[in-house]
Amino acid sequence: MMSQTANEGEVIVLGAGIVGVSVALHLQQRGRTVILVDRRGAGEETSYGNAGLIERSSVIPYGVPRDLSTLLRYGFNRSADVHFDWRYLPRIAPWLWRFWRESAPSPLARAADDMWPLIERSVIEHESLMSQAGVLPVLRKTGWIEAYRTEETFQRARNAATALHRFGLNYDVLDTKALQQREPHFSNVHAGAIHWLDAATVPDPGAVVKAYAKLFVDRGGIFLCGNARDLQQKETGWSITTESGTAHAPQIVAALGPWSDMVFRPLGYKIPLLMKRGYHVHFGTETNAVLNHPLVDVDGGFLIAPMNQGIRLTTGIEFSRRDSDPTPIQLDRTEPLAREILPLGHRIETVPWMGSRPCLPDMRPVIGRGWRHKGLWFAFGHNHHGFTLGPVTGRLLAEMMTGEKTFTDPTPFALKRFENGRS
């Protein structure tokens, strides 16, 4: 057990997912003594279960579709990419209404402009940490593929890609034959695809987060097991009970992803945080089939990605309470569609993995100060881009906390945008 003195630091970071570990590393690089606290090991929750994309190409946030046919499919739970727990709907209706408003063309364009400085540096900041952690060889800079089953949806995708030219993105437009040249074991089920070339991928995102956490510890950082519910504010700062004694620091960072409400709600902050749950399961392949790139089947509403554990099939969004029982109906709906693309074997796991994405209705994370409490900082709410934006968030928040000139204006991510308690 560590001594009481060893548990004194300048900053306590709550949460050892990709965001929390990145914040801890960037503060450490700037000379701060940091204590990282989590109830589990590093990268074992949401950071483990994602598709491993470092998504520099997704410059437009994931808003609500505006066409009536899609909304009707969502409303009747007939879509594989979105599923509702109807018992939960009355509680989240105000959030969904604001999400709808923020998804209109003008506010969505503003959100894209605000997020672009983070998205633009996402691969660069990951490369820096991966190089320092000795895991850069696992980075695959081969992009990902967005595939369409009908000529109509494929044409809309081509038009949408053209509209993104101002961001300088690189992509290839693939017909069925060109897609099969890049993925030789694919069937001809798709009418075409967009191959986004600027993004990078990793075959085990949880292992990457663990490598970052090891780098933090190897450089003298303290990683303790504790529960954020035990956080207390003291006259001299903040304290939290851990398995190795009480940790103290004048500053605290809440980077707890979907559990961030454990900190901000007791402290009186009204932040419209909602969880979008998701599932994954792994498969082997038959006939030695290989998947070379992560592929999003847009019309099918799922993603398949080559991982160390096998072919990972991940679902879209489930609107349900964070801690309610799993309902992996989306996996059951999409597995037959995935088998139409690639000769998959049996499921490797008997029980699918389930996790939660921490989402805010304006599609921007919270990065910055908790204005009501001295020494309180937040970094959460990255929607679908937590793994993508972890390192760049760590850099931005560390620059703010240490008084450096920030590489971009942090105002769009300030907590005060929710000051009036809007939901």
PDB file of C-alpha atoms in Angstrom, residues 174-277:
ATOM      1  CA  LEU A 174     -15.108   3.203 -55.460  1.00  0.00           C
ATOM      2  CA  ASP A 175     -17.584   1.348 -57.642  1.00  0.00           C
ATOM      3  CA  THR A 176     -18.359  -2.294 -56.885  1.00  0.00           C
ATOM      4  CA  LYS A 177     -15.342  -3.583 -58.794  1.00  0.00           C
ATOM      5  CA  ALA A 178     -12.920  -1.106 -57.202  1.00  0.00           C
ATOM      6  CA  LEU A 179     -14.274  -1.928 -53.755  1.00  0.00           C
ATOM      7  CA  GLN A 180     -13.670  -5.632 -54.346  1.00  0.00           C
ATOM      8  CA  GLN A 181     -10.116  -4.867 -55.444  1.00  0.00           C
ATOM      9  CA  ARG A 182      -9.456  -3.259 -52.045  1.00  0.00           C
ATOM     10  CA  GLU A 183     -11.390  -5.963 -50.225  1.00  0.00           C
ATOM     11  CA  PRO A 184     -10.932  -9.128 -52.311  1.00  0.00           C
ATOM     12  CA  HIS A 185     -13.111 -11.289 -50.048  1.00  0.00           C
ATOM     13  CA  PHE A 186     -16.160  -9.023 -50.288  1.00  0.00           C
ATOM     14  CA  SER A 187     -19.316 -10.006 -52.118  1.00  0.00           C
ATOM     15  CA  ASN A 188     -20.908  -7.640 -54.642  1.00  0.00           C
ATOM     16  CA  VAL A 189     -23.708  -6.513 -52.308  1.00  0.00           C
ATOM     17  CA  HIS A 190     -22.618  -2.852 -52.382  1.00  0.00           C
ATOM     18  CA  ALA A 191     -23.281  -0.405 -55.203  1.00  0.00           C
ATOM     19  CA  GLY A 192     -20.217   1.599 -54.231  1.00  0.00           C
ATOM     20  CA  ALA A 193     -18.205   3.159 -51.448  1.00  0.00           C
ATOM     21  CA  ILE A 194     -16.175   6.135 -50.286  1.00  0.00           C
ATOM     22  CA  HIS A 195     -12.687   5.250 -49.026  1.00  0.00           C
ATOM     23  CA  TRP A 196     -11.668   7.943 -46.532  1.00  0.00           C
ATOM     24  CA  LEU A 197      -7.877   8.106 -46.565  1.00  0.00           C
ATOM     25  CA  ASP A 198      -6.935  10.586 -43.806  1.00  0.00           C
ATOM     26  CA  ALA A 199      -8.203   8.519 -40.887  1.00  0.00           C
ATOM     27  CA  ALA A 200      -6.070   5.997 -39.014  1.00  0.00           C
ATOM     28  CA  THR A 201      -7.038   2.841 -37.144  1.00  0.00           C
ATOM     29  CA  VAL A 202      -5.720   0.543 -34.425  1.00  0.00           C
ATOM     30  CA  PRO A 203      -6.492  -3.165 -33.951  1.00  0.00           C
ATOM     31  CA  ASP A 204      -7.053  -2.942 -30.172  1.00  0.00           C
ATOM     32  CA  PRO A 205      -8.025   0.497 -28.800  1.00  0.00           C
ATOM     33  CA  GLY A 206      -8.145  -0.754 -25.215  1.00  0.00           C
ATOM     34  CA  ALA A 207      -4.535  -1.941 -25.481  1.00  0.00           C
ATOM     35  CA  VAL A 208      -3.478   1.464 -26.826  1.00  0.00           C
ATOM     36  CA  VAL A 209      -5.028   3.183 -23.798  1.00  0.00           C
ATOM     37  CA  LYS A 210      -3.224   0.728 -21.510  1.00  0.00           C
ATOM     38  CA  ALA A 211       0.057   1.559 -23.269  1.00  0.00           C
ATOM     39  CA  TYR A 212      -0.558   5.265 -22.649  1.00  0.00           C
ATOM     40  CA  ALA A 213      -1.326   4.546 -18.992  1.00  0.00           C
ATOM     41  CA  LYS A 214       1.872   2.495 -18.663  1.00  0.00           C
ATOM     42  CA  LEU A 215       3.818   5.426 -20.104  1.00  0.00           C
ATOM     43  CA  PHE A 216       2.234   7.675 -17.472  1.00  0.00           C
ATOM     44  CA  VAL A 217       3.203   5.300 -14.641  1.00  0.00           C
ATOM     45  CA  ASP A 218       6.700   4.663 -16.027  1.00  0.00           C
ATOM     46  CA  ARG A 219       7.283   8.405 -15.911  1.00  0.00           C
ATOM     47  CA  GLY A 220       6.395   8.548 -12.243  1.00  0.00           C
ATOM     48  CA  GLY A 221       2.641   9.003 -12.365  1.00  0.00           C
ATOM     49  CA  ILE A 222       0.440   7.414  -9.710  1.00  0.00           C
ATOM     50  CA  PHE A 223      -2.493   5.236 -10.803  1.00  0.00           C
ATOM     51  CA  LEU A 224      -4.891   4.313  -8.000  1.00  0.00           C
ATOM     52  CA  CYS A 225      -8.110   2.317  -7.742  1.00  0.00           C
ATOM     53  CA  GLY A 226     -11.003   4.365  -6.432  1.00  0.00           C
ATOM     54  CA  ASN A 227     -14.608   5.380  -7.033  1.00  0.00           C
ATOM     55  CA  ALA A 228     -15.571   8.899  -8.095  1.00  0.00           C
ATOM     56  CA  ARG A 229     -18.537   8.735  -5.722  1.00  0.00           C
ATOM     57  CA  ASP A 230     -16.038   9.158  -2.898  1.00  0.00           C
ATOM     58  CA  LEU A 231     -14.840  12.553  -4.138  1.00  0.00           C
ATOM     59  CA  GLN A 232     -14.912  15.336  -1.548  1.00  0.00           C
ATOM     60  CA  GLN A 233     -14.052  19.017  -1.672  1.00  0.00           C
ATOM     61  CA  LYS A 234     -11.811  20.257   1.123  1.00  0.00           C
ATOM     62  CA  GLU A 235     -10.554  23.700   2.102  1.00  0.00           C
ATOM     63  CA  THR A 236      -7.205  22.802   0.584  1.00  0.00           C
ATOM     64  CA  GLY A 237      -8.603  21.226  -2.566  1.00  0.00           C
ATOM     65  CA  TRP A 238     -10.047  17.816  -3.364  1.00  0.00           C
ATOM     66  CA  SER A 239      -9.718  14.331  -1.916  1.00  0.00           C
ATOM     67  CA  ILE A 240     -10.839  10.856  -2.849  1.00  0.00           C
ATOM     68  CA  THR A 241     -10.645   7.566  -1.009  1.00  0.00           C
ATOM     69  CA  THR A 242      -8.757   4.853  -2.882  1.00  0.00           C
ATOM     70  CA  GLU A 243      -7.606   1.313  -2.122  1.00  0.00           C
ATOM     71  CA  SER A 244      -4.173   2.818  -1.376  1.00  0.00           C
ATOM     72  CA  GLY A 245      -5.339   5.523   0.989  1.00  0.00           C
ATOM     73  CA  THR A 246      -6.795   8.975   0.502  1.00  0.00           C
ATOM     74  CA  ALA A 247      -5.493  10.993  -2.422  1.00  0.00           C
ATOM     75  CA  HIS A 248      -5.305  14.803  -2.191  1.00  0.00           C
ATOM     76  CA  ALA A 249      -4.761  17.541  -4.782  1.00  0.00           C
ATOM     77  CA  PRO A 250      -5.746  21.199  -5.186  1.00  0.00           C
ATOM     78  CA  GLN A 251      -7.137  20.467  -8.678  1.00  0.00           C
ATOM     79  CA  ILE A 252      -9.386  17.743 -10.039  1.00  0.00           C
ATOM     80  CA  VAL A 253     -10.296  16.723 -13.594  1.00  0.00           C
ATOM     81  CA  ALA A 254     -13.504  14.771 -14.169  1.00  0.00           C
ATOM     82  CA  ALA A 255     -12.921  12.716 -17.324  1.00  0.00           C
ATOM     83  CA  LEU A 256     -15.351   9.921 -16.608  1.00  0.00           C
ATOM     84  CA  GLY A 257     -17.111   9.665 -19.945  1.00  0.00           C
ATOM     85  CA  PRO A 258     -20.645   8.320 -19.398  1.00  0.00           C
ATOM     86  CA  TRP A 259     -20.144   8.406 -15.618  1.00  0.00           C
ATOM     87  CA  SER A 260     -19.223  12.105 -15.473  1.00  0.00           C
ATOM     88  CA  ASP A 261     -22.615  12.868 -13.936  1.00  0.00           C
ATOM     89  CA  MET A 262     -21.342  11.202 -10.755  1.00  0.00           C
ATOM     90  CA  VAL A 263     -19.258  14.347 -10.289  1.00  0.00           C
ATOM     91  CA  PHE A 264     -21.188  17.210 -11.866  1.00  0.00           C
ATOM     92  CA  ARG A 265     -24.685  16.401 -10.554  1.00  0.00           C
ATOM     93  CA  PRO A 266     -23.791  16.383  -6.821  1.00  0.00           C
ATOM     94  CA  LEU A 267     -21.912  19.649  -7.376  1.00  0.00           C
ATOM     95  CA  GLY A 268     -24.997  21.322  -8.840  1.00  0.00           C
ATOM     96  CA  TYR A 269     -24.110  21.521 -12.537  1.00  0.00           C
ATOM     97  CA  LYS A 270     -26.976  21.018 -14.985  1.00  0.00           C
ATOM     98  CA  ILE A 271     -25.393  19.469 -18.040  1.00  0.00           C
ATOM     99  CA  PRO A 272     -27.572  17.656 -20.624  1.00  0.00           C
ATOM    100  CA  LEU A 273     -25.453  14.495 -20.783  1.00  0.00           C
ATOM    101  CA  LEU A 274     -27.075  11.495 -22.436  1.00  0.00           C
ATOM    102  CA  MET A 275     -25.730   8.026 -23.165  1.00  0.00           C
ATOM    103  CA  LYS A 276     -25.960   6.360 -26.560  1.00  0.00           C
ATOM    104  CA  ARG A 277     -25.376   2.692 -25.858  1.00  0.00           C
TER     105      ARG A 277
END
